[in-house]
Short mmCIF file of C-alpha atoms in Angstrom, two decimals:
data_model
loop_
_atom_site.label_atom_id
_atom_site.label_comp_id
_atom_site.label_asym_id
_atom_site.label_seq_id
_atom_site.Cartn_x
_atom_site.Cartn_y
_atom_site.Cartn_z
CA PRO A 1 1.27 0.64 8.23
CA VAL A 2 3.71 1.14 10.83
CA LEU A 3 7.26 0.06 10.66
CA GLY A 4 7.97 -1.69 14.65
CA ALA A 5 11.08 -0.46 16.28
CA GLY A 6 14.09 -3.33 16.34
CA ASN A 7 13.21 -6.62 17.75
CA ALA A 8 9.58 -5.44 18.34
CA SER A 9 6.45 -7.12 17.80
CA CYS A 10 3.18 -5.88 15.79
CA THR A 11 1.57 -6.20 19.00
CA GLU A 12 4.09 -3.50 20.77
CA ALA A 13 4.37 -1.62 17.46
CA CYS A 14 0.71 -0.96 17.32
CA ALA A 15 0.61 -0.08 20.98
CA SER A 16 3.06 2.39 20.56
CA ILE A 17 0.34 4.45 18.44
CA GLY A 18 -2.48 3.82 20.60
CA ARG A 19 -4.10 0.70 18.10
CA GLN A 20 -4.14 -3.14 18.32
CA CYS A 21 -2.87 -5.37 15.80
CA THR A 22 -5.06 -8.26 14.22
CA VAL A 23 -4.78 -11.04 11.83
CA ALA A 24 -7.02 -9.15 9.49
CA THR A 25 -4.99 -5.94 9.34
CA LEU A 26 -1.74 -8.01 8.54
CA ALA A 27 -3.94 -9.95 5.89
CA ALA A 28 -5.16 -6.61 4.64
CA LEU A 29 -1.74 -5.44 4.22
CA ASN A 30 -0.40 -8.54 2.27
CA PRO A 31 -1.22 -7.41 -1.15
CA LEU A 32 1.34 -4.46 -1.12
CA VAL A 33 4.18 -6.38 0.31
CA ASP A 34 4.15 -9.74 -1.53
CA THR A 35 6.55 -8.60 -4.43
CA VAL A 36 9.91 -7.19 -4.41
CA GLU A 37 8.52 -4.02 -5.98
CA GLU A 38 5.49 -3.45 -3.51
CA LEU A 39 7.56 -4.00 -0.51
CA GLY A 40 10.30 -1.92 -1.57
CA PHE A 41 7.96 1.03 -2.32
CA LEU A 42 6.12 0.75 1.09
CA MET A 43 9.59 0.36 3.09
CA SER A 44 10.32 3.87 1.51
CA SER A 45 6.98 5.30 2.27
CA LEU A 46 7.86 4.34 6.29
CA GLY A 47 11.69 5.74 5.88
CA ALA A 48 13.32 2.46 5.58
CA ASN A 49 15.56 1.12 2.29
CA CYS A 50 15.76 -2.10 0.94
CA THR A 51 19.11 -3.11 -0.36
CA THR A 52 18.41 -6.75 -1.10
CA TYR A 53 15.44 -9.04 -0.93
CA VAL A 54 14.66 -12.67 0.73
CA SER A 55 11.62 -14.50 -0.25
CA GLU A 56 12.08 -18.19 0.85
CA TRP A 57 10.65 -17.27 4.20
CA GLY A 58 7.30 -15.72 2.93
CA THR A 59 5.04 -17.05 5.49
CA GLY A 60 7.32 -16.46 8.17
CA THR A 61 5.15 -15.09 10.98
CA ASP A 62 7.66 -12.22 11.44
CA VAL A 63 7.22 -11.47 7.68
CA PRO A 64 7.46 -8.61 6.18
CA ASN A 65 10.27 -7.33 8.01
CA ILE A 66 14.03 -5.40 7.40
CA GLN A 67 17.19 -6.23 8.59
CA PRO A 68 19.38 -3.41 9.95
CA ASP A 69 21.82 -4.13 7.06
CA GLY A 70 18.67 -3.54 4.35
CA THR A 71 17.92 -6.93 3.90
CA CYS A 72 14.28 -7.25 3.33
CA TYR A 73 11.99 -10.55 3.57
CA VAL A 74 9.22 -10.44 1.05
CA SER A 75 5.72 -12.18 2.05
CA ASP A 76 4.21 -14.79 0.14
CA THR A 77 0.96 -14.18 -2.16
CA ASP A 78 -1.06 -16.76 -1.17
CA ARG A 79 -0.83 -17.00 2.69
CA ASP A 80 -3.03 -18.63 5.10
CA SER A 81 -4.32 -16.89 8.19
CA SER A 82 -2.10 -19.26 10.64
CA THR A 83 0.79 -17.72 9.23
CA TYR A 84 0.10 -14.24 10.72
CA ASP A 85 1.04 -13.46 14.10
CA CYS A 86 0.89 -10.10 15.64
CA ASP A 87 2.74 -11.11 18.97
CA ARG A 88 5.77 -12.87 16.97
CA VAL A 89 9.11 -11.13 17.72
CA PRO A 90 11.53 -11.29 14.92
CA ASP A 91 14.28 -13.43 14.81
CA SER A 92 17.48 -11.64 16.56
CA GLY A 93 20.95 -12.49 17.25
CA GLY A 94 24.09 -11.68 14.91
CA VAL A 95 22.96 -9.75 11.82
CA LEU A 96 19.33 -10.49 12.84
CA SER A 97 19.60 -8.38 15.61
CA GLY A 98 17.25 -5.04 15.26
CA LYS A 99 14.90 -6.68 12.67
CA ARG A 100 11.99 -4.40 12.21
CA ARG A 101 8.52 -5.88 11.40
CA VAL A 102 5.94 -3.78 9.01
CA CYS A 103 3.14 -3.76 11.16
CA CYS A 104 -0.77 -2.94 10.54
CA CYS A 105 -3.27 -1.49 13.17
CA ASN A 106 -6.97 -1.45 13.56
CA GLU A 107 -8.50 1.95 12.91
CA THR A 108 -6.02 2.34 10.00
CA LEU A 109 -6.99 -0.64 7.64
CA PRO A 110 -10.23 -1.88 6.63
CA GLU A 111 -10.98 -5.67 6.77
CA PRO A 112 -9.54 -7.30 4.03
CA PRO A 113 -11.61 -7.68 0.92
CA GLU A 114 -12.86 -11.49 -0.19
CA THR A 115 -10.83 -10.91 -3.52
CA CYS A 116 -8.71 -8.37 -4.73
CA GLU A 117 -8.88 -8.64 -8.61
CA ASN A 118 -6.91 -5.23 -9.13
CA PRO A 119 -4.21 -5.03 -6.53
CA VAL A 120 -3.51 -1.39 -5.26
CA LEU A 121 -6.14 0.31 -6.82
CA GLY A 122 -9.04 -1.84 -7.72
CA ALA A 123 -10.44 -2.64 -4.60
CA GLU A 124 -11.67 -0.28 -2.41
CA ASP A 125 -9.78 -1.76 0.76
CA ALA A 126 -6.28 -1.68 -1.29
CA LEU A 127 -7.65 1.85 -2.51
CA ALA A 128 -8.30 3.27 1.01
CA LEU A 129 -4.75 1.76 2.21
CA LEU A 130 -2.92 3.37 -0.85
CA MET A 131 -4.57 6.76 -0.21
CA SER A 132 -3.74 6.65 3.60
CA THR A 133 -0.21 6.27 2.94
CA LEU A 134 -0.32 9.27 0.56
CA GLY A 135 -1.87 11.12 3.58
CA ALA A 136 -5.64 11.11 2.03
CA ASN A 137 -8.75 9.60 3.64
CA CYS A 138 -11.24 7.87 1.84
CA THR A 139 -15.14 8.73 3.52
CA SER A 140 -16.89 7.00 0.46
CA TYR A 141 -16.31 5.25 -2.68
CA ASN A 142 -17.68 5.08 -6.11
CA SER A 143 -17.09 2.42 -8.50
CA GLY A 144 -19.35 3.93 -11.63
CA PHE A 145 -16.48 5.51 -13.69
CA GLY A 146 -14.07 2.71 -13.36
CA THR A 147 -12.83 3.16 -16.72
CA ALA A 148 -12.49 7.14 -16.91
CA THR A 149 -8.95 8.73 -17.62
CA ASP A 150 -8.89 10.57 -14.57
CA VAL A 151 -9.65 7.72 -11.97
CA PRO A 152 -8.53 6.54 -9.80
CA ASN A 153 -9.01 9.99 -7.62
CA ILE A 154 -10.45 11.46 -4.53
CA ASN A 155 -12.86 14.20 -4.25
CA LEU A 156 -12.25 17.14 -1.44
CA ASP A 157 -15.22 15.48 0.39
CA GLY A 158 -13.15 12.27 0.78
CA THR A 159 -15.16 10.39 -2.20
CA CYS A 160 -12.72 8.09 -3.85
CA TYR A 161 -13.02 6.60 -7.31
CA VAL A 162 -12.26 3.25 -7.55
CA SER A 163 -10.49 1.77 -10.70
CA ASP A 164 -12.00 -1.19 -12.74
CA SER A 165 -9.97 -4.16 -12.43
CA ASP A 166 -9.67 -5.04 -16.10
CA ARG A 167 -9.00 -1.76 -18.12
CA THR A 168 -7.32 -1.31 -21.56
CA GLU A 169 -4.70 0.79 -22.34
CA GLN A 170 -6.91 3.10 -23.95
CA THR A 171 -8.61 4.12 -20.69
CA TYR A 172 -5.18 5.49 -19.34
CA ASP A 173 -4.28 9.22 -19.97
CA CYS A 174 -1.52 11.31 -18.27
CA ASP A 175 -2.63 14.54 -19.49
CA ARG A 176 -6.05 13.89 -18.18
CA VAL A 177 -7.08 16.90 -15.79
CA PRO A 178 -9.67 15.65 -13.15
CA ASP A 179 -13.23 17.21 -13.76
CA SER A 180 -14.09 19.91 -11.99
CA GLY A 181 -16.65 22.17 -10.82
CA GLY A 182 -18.97 22.04 -7.81
CA VAL A 183 -18.32 19.20 -5.38
CA LEU A 184 -15.80 18.10 -8.07
CA SER A 185 -13.56 21.13 -7.81
CA GLY A 186 -9.96 20.32 -6.27
CA LYS A 187 -10.17 16.59 -7.32
CA ARG A 188 -6.89 14.96 -6.88
CA ARG A 189 -5.59 12.13 -9.07
CA VAL A 190 -3.56 9.09 -8.09
CA CYS A 191 -0.56 9.00 -10.47
CA CYS A 192 2.59 6.76 -10.86
CA THR A 193 6.20 7.03 -12.10
CA GLN A 194 6.47 4.16 -13.79
CA CYS A 195 4.99 0.40 -14.52
CA TRP A 196 5.90 -2.71 -12.75
CA GLY A 197 4.32 -5.00 -14.94
CA GLN A 198 1.33 -7.07 -15.20
CA GLY A 199 -0.47 -3.77 -15.77
CA MET A 200 0.26 -2.29 -11.78
CA PRO A 201 1.43 0.99 -11.79
CA ALA A 202 4.85 2.04 -9.71
CA ALA A 203 5.44 4.18 -6.78
CA PRO A 204 2.41 6.53 -6.34
CA ARG A 205 3.31 10.28 -6.29
CA ARG A 206 2.04 12.68 -3.79
CA VAL A 207 -0.98 14.80 -4.91
CA PRO A 208 -0.65 18.40 -4.45
CA ALA A 209 -2.87 20.01 -1.57
CA SER A 210 -4.13 22.34 -4.11
CA GLY A 211 -5.57 19.81 -6.17
CA GLY A 212 -5.34 19.80 -10.08
CA SER A 213 -3.25 17.54 -11.97
CA VAL A 214 0.69 18.83 -11.27
CA LEU A 215 2.47 16.39 -9.02
CA TRP A 216 4.81 17.07 -6.53
CA PRO A 217 8.34 15.38 -6.93
CA PRO A 218 8.17 11.66 -6.52
CA TRP A 219 6.87 11.15 -2.92
CA LEU A 220 9.05 7.71 -2.58
CA ARG A 221 12.39 6.95 -4.37
#
């Protein structure tokens, strides 16, 4: 994800980093910007701060975005592909002047999944996006251990372990140190600071480069 300049389209924002915006990449981002909590988290990761939220314009072709006064516009959960527009320049004038779009560019996001049963962590595409925001890169995926208490995580070789969509509380363990030894040595867990509700964890914390279960201070907030 990239936060565009004031009054810039996503086409311009992606071009500024040598990439292209597509409807598919905008759609792939939507599961991470369709609630107040998710959008606030993502904006923080991009160096912005939402002070208030507006949900009434969730299918606007320039949504999600942020105004200079910190007002963030939240995307609708179920959007038609016709509501995404890379070329759309944000509304401007008055308090709207300088509005900045949240954009996605090719070679950064995978194609959106047909279903996203476990937002953020349960689908390969969503896990890849989350790992990318945390500075990691999934090169392959393993879904065979989706209820293991150290999942989701990433091996040093880039193998990402995907979480199951329907997990019981007993399958989560804050104290679990990732399996180690051989190719598993240095495995890094994705960890969270609190719960947002509906079983989805909150703002992930950056995992130390040294691996293991110890966390840096919260990367966001």
